[in-house]
Short mmCIF file of C-alpha atoms in Angstrom, two decimals:
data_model
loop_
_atom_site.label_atom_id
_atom_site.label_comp_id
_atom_site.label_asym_id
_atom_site.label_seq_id
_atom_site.Cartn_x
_atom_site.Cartn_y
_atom_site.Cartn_z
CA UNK E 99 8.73 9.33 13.17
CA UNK E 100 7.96 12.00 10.76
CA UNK E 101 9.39 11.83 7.13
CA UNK E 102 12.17 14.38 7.46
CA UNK E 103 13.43 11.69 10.03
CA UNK E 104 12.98 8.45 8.38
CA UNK E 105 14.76 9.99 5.32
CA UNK E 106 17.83 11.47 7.58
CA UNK E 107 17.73 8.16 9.51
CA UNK E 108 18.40 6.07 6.83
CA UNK E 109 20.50 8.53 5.13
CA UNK E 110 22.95 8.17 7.91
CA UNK E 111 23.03 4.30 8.21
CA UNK E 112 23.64 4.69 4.29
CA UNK E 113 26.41 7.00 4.98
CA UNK E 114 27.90 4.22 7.26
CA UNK E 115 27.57 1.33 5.31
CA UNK E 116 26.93 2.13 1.24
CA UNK E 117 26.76 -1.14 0.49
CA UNK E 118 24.84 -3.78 2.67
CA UNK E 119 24.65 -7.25 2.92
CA UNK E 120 23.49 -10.19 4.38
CA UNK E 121 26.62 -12.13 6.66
CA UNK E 122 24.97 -15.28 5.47
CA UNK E 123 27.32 -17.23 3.63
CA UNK E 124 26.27 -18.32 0.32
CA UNK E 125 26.61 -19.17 -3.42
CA UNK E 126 24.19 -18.82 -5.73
CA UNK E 127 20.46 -18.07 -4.98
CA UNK E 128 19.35 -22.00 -4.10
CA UNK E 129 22.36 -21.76 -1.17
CA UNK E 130 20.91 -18.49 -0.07
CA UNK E 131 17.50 -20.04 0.22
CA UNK E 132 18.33 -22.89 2.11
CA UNK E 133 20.76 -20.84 4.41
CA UNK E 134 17.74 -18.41 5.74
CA UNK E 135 15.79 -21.40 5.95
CA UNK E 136 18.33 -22.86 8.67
CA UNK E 137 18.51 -19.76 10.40
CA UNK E 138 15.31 -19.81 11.59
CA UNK E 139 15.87 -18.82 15.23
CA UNK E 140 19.16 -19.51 15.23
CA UNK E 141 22.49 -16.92 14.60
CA UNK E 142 24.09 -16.33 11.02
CA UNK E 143 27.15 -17.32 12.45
CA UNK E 144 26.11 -21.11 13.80
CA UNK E 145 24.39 -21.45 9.97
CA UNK E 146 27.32 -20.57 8.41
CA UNK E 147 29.69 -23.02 10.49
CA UNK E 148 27.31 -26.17 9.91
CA UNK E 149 27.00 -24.85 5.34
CA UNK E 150 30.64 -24.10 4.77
CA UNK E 151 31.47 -27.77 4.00
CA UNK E 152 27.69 -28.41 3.21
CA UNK E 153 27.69 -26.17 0.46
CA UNK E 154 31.00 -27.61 -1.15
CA UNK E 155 29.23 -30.68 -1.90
CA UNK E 156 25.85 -29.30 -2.25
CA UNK E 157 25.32 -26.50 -5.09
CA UNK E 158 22.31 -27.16 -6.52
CA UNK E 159 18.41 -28.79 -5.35
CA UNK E 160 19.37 -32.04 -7.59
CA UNK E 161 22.59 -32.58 -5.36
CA UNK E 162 20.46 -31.67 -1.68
CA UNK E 163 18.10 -34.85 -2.51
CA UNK E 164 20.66 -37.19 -3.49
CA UNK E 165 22.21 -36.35 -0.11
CA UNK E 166 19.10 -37.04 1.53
CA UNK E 167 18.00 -36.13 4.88
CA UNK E 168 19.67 -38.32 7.18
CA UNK E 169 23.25 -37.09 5.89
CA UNK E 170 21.99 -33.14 5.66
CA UNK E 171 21.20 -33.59 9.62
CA UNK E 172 24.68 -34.29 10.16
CA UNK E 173 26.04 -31.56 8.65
CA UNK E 174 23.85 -29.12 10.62
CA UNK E 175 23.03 -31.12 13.95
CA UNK E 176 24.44 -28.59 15.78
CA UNK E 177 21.72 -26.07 14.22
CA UNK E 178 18.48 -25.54 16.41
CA UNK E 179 15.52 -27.65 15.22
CA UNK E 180 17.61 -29.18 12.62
CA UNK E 181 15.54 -31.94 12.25
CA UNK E 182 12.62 -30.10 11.16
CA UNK E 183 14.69 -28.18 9.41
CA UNK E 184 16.20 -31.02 7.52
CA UNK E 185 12.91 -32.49 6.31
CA UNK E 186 12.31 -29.10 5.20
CA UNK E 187 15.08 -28.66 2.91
CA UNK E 188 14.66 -31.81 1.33
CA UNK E 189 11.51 -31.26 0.73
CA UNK E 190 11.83 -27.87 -0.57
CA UNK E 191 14.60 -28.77 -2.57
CA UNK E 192 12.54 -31.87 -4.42
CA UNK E 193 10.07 -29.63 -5.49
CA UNK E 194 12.10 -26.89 -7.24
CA UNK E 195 13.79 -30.21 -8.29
CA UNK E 196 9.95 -31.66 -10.06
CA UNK E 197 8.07 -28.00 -10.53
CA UNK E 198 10.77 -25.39 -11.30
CA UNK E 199 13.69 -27.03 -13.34
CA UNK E 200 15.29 -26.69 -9.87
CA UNK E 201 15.85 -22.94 -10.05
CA UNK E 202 14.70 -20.97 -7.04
CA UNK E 203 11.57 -18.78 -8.53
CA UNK E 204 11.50 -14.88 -8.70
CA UNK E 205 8.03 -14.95 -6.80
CA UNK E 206 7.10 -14.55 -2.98
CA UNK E 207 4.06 -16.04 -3.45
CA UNK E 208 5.53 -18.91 -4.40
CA UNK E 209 8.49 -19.30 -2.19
CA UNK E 210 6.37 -19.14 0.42
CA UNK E 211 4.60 -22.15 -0.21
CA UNK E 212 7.74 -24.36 0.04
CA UNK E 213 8.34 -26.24 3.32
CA UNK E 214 10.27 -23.96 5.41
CA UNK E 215 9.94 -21.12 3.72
CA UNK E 216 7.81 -18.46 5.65
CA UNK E 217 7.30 -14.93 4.55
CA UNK E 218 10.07 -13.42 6.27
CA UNK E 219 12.43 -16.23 4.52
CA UNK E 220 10.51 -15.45 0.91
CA UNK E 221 11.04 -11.22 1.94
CA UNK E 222 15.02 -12.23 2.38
CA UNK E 223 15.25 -14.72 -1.08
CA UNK E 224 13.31 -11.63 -3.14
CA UNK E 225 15.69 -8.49 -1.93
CA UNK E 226 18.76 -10.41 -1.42
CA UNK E 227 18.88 -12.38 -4.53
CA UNK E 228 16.55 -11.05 -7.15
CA UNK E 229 16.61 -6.83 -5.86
CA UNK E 230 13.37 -6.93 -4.90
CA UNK E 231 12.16 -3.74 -2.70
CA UNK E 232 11.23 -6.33 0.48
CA UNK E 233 11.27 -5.84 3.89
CA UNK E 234 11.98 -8.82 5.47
CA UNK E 235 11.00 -8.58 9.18
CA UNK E 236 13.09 -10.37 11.80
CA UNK E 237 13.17 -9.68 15.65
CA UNK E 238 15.94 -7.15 14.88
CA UNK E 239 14.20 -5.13 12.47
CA UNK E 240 10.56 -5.85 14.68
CA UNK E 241 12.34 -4.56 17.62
CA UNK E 242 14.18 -1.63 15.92
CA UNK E 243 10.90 -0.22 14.07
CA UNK E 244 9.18 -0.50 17.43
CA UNK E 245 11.76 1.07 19.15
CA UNK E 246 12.77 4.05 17.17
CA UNK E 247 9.76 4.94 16.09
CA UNK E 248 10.39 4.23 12.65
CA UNK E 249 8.03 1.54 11.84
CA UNK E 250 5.88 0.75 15.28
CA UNK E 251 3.21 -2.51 15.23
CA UNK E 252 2.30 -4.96 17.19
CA UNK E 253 3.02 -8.10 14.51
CA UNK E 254 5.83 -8.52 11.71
CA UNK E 255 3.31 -7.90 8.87
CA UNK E 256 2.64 -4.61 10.81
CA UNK E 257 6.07 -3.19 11.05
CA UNK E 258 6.47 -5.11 7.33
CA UNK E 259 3.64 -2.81 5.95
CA UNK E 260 4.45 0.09 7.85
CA UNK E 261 8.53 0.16 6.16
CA UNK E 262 7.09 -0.36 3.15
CA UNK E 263 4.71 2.22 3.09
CA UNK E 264 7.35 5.18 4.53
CA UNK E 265 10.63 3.88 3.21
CA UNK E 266 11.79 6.81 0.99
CA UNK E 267 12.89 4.91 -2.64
CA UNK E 268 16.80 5.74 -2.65
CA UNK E 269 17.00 3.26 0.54
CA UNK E 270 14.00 0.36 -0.19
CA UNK E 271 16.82 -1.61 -1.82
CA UNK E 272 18.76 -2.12 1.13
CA UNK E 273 16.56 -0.79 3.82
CA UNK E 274 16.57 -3.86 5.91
CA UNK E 275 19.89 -4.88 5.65
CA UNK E 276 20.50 -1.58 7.15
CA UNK E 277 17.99 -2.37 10.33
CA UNK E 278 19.29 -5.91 10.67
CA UNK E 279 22.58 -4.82 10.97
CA UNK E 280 21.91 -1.92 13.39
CA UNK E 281 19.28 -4.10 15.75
CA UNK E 282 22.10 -6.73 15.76
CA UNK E 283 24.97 -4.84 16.39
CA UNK E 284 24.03 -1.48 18.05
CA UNK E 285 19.90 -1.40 18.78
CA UNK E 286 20.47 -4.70 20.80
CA UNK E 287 17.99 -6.44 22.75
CA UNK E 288 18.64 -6.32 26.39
CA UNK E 289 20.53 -2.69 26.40
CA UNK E 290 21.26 -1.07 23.21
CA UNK E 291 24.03 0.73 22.66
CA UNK E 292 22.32 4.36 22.41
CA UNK E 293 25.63 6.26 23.18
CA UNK E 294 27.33 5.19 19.82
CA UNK E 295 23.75 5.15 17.73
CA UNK E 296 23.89 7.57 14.55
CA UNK E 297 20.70 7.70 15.21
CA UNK E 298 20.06 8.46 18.58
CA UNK E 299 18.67 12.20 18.12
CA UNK E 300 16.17 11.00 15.97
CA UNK E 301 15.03 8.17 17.72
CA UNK E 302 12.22 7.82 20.05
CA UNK E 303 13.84 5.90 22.84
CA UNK E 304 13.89 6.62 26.23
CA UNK E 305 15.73 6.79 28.27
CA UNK E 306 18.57 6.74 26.28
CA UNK E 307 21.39 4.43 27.60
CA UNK E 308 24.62 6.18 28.63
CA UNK E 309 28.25 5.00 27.66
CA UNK E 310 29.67 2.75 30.18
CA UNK E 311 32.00 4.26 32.98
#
């Protein structure tokens, strides 16, 4: 897609929606972390079913431990791989308890290193809560780049580099927000929506899929 594009593509998704966000429920920044650790290949809306009376109890890494695993599993049993998932958290959560006065650090490089916490999950922790200009790349976002044109490769890091290298600076902020949003909602997997896409006239798609009779 050639730079005139990208700048009137995201131009119009601003136009849409001026002010993004993530439909994770959440908080304060440890909250956020463990939610996009949970949803890990599983839907916003199942993560924020099994945290709404998690978080309640559960505000800070000091209160996750002292629930322990075995109770954290049955507040989000019904969350894929929540076992895993559970030992995870606890985990994470006991080190930010020993190493970082159990505040959730300002640093991908460190976020990823917790258990759990991948670099997609570090990309979402850095824009969402601390502004950071990352591009956190999820199969939306993988499959929108690809798809439009906007960002094609052939792994996340790929498309990751690739948005961060052509993203214009008045949208970095909330670029993928924007592409999350539209891959969930309107770029979908198994037929996306084409014939309500803002975007359809600059997208590379085809063929482009017509309204339904």
């Amino acid at each position: 897609m050639k730079k005139a594009d990208i700048f009137e593509f995201y131009s119009r998704l601003a136009e849409h929606n001026p002010a993004p966000r993530t439909e994770l429920e959440y908080g304060n920044d440890y909250q956020l972390l463990v939610a996009v650790v949970l949803s890990a290949q599983a839907t916003d809306v199942g993560v924020n079913k099994a945290t709404r009376a998690l978080f309640r109890d559960v505000t800070t890494p000091a209160h996750m431990v002292e629930l322990g695993e075995e109770r954290l599993k049955g507040h989000i049993k019904t969350i894929g791989l929540f076992n895993a998932k559970a030992k995870n958290v606890i985990a994470l959560s006991e080190i930010l308890v020993r190493d970082y006065g159990g505040e959730v650090p300002q640093d991908r490089d460190i976020l990823t290193i917790l258990p759990g916490v991948g670099r997609k999950t570090a990309n979402v922790v850095m824009n969402t809560a601390f502004g950071a200009e990352t591009f956190a790349v999820d199969t939306h976002i993988f499959r929108v780049g690809n798809r439009t044109g906007l960002a094609p490769g052939k792994t996340p890091l790929a498309v990751e580099l690739k948005l961060d290298k052509d993203t214009p600076a008045p949208f970095r902020r909330d670029a993928h927000h924007w592409l999350i949003l539209h891959g969930r909602y309107v770029c979908k997997a198994r037929k996306p929506e084409c014939w309500r896409c803002i975007v359809a006239d600059l997208c590379r798609y085809k063929p482009k899929t017509p309204a339904p009779a």
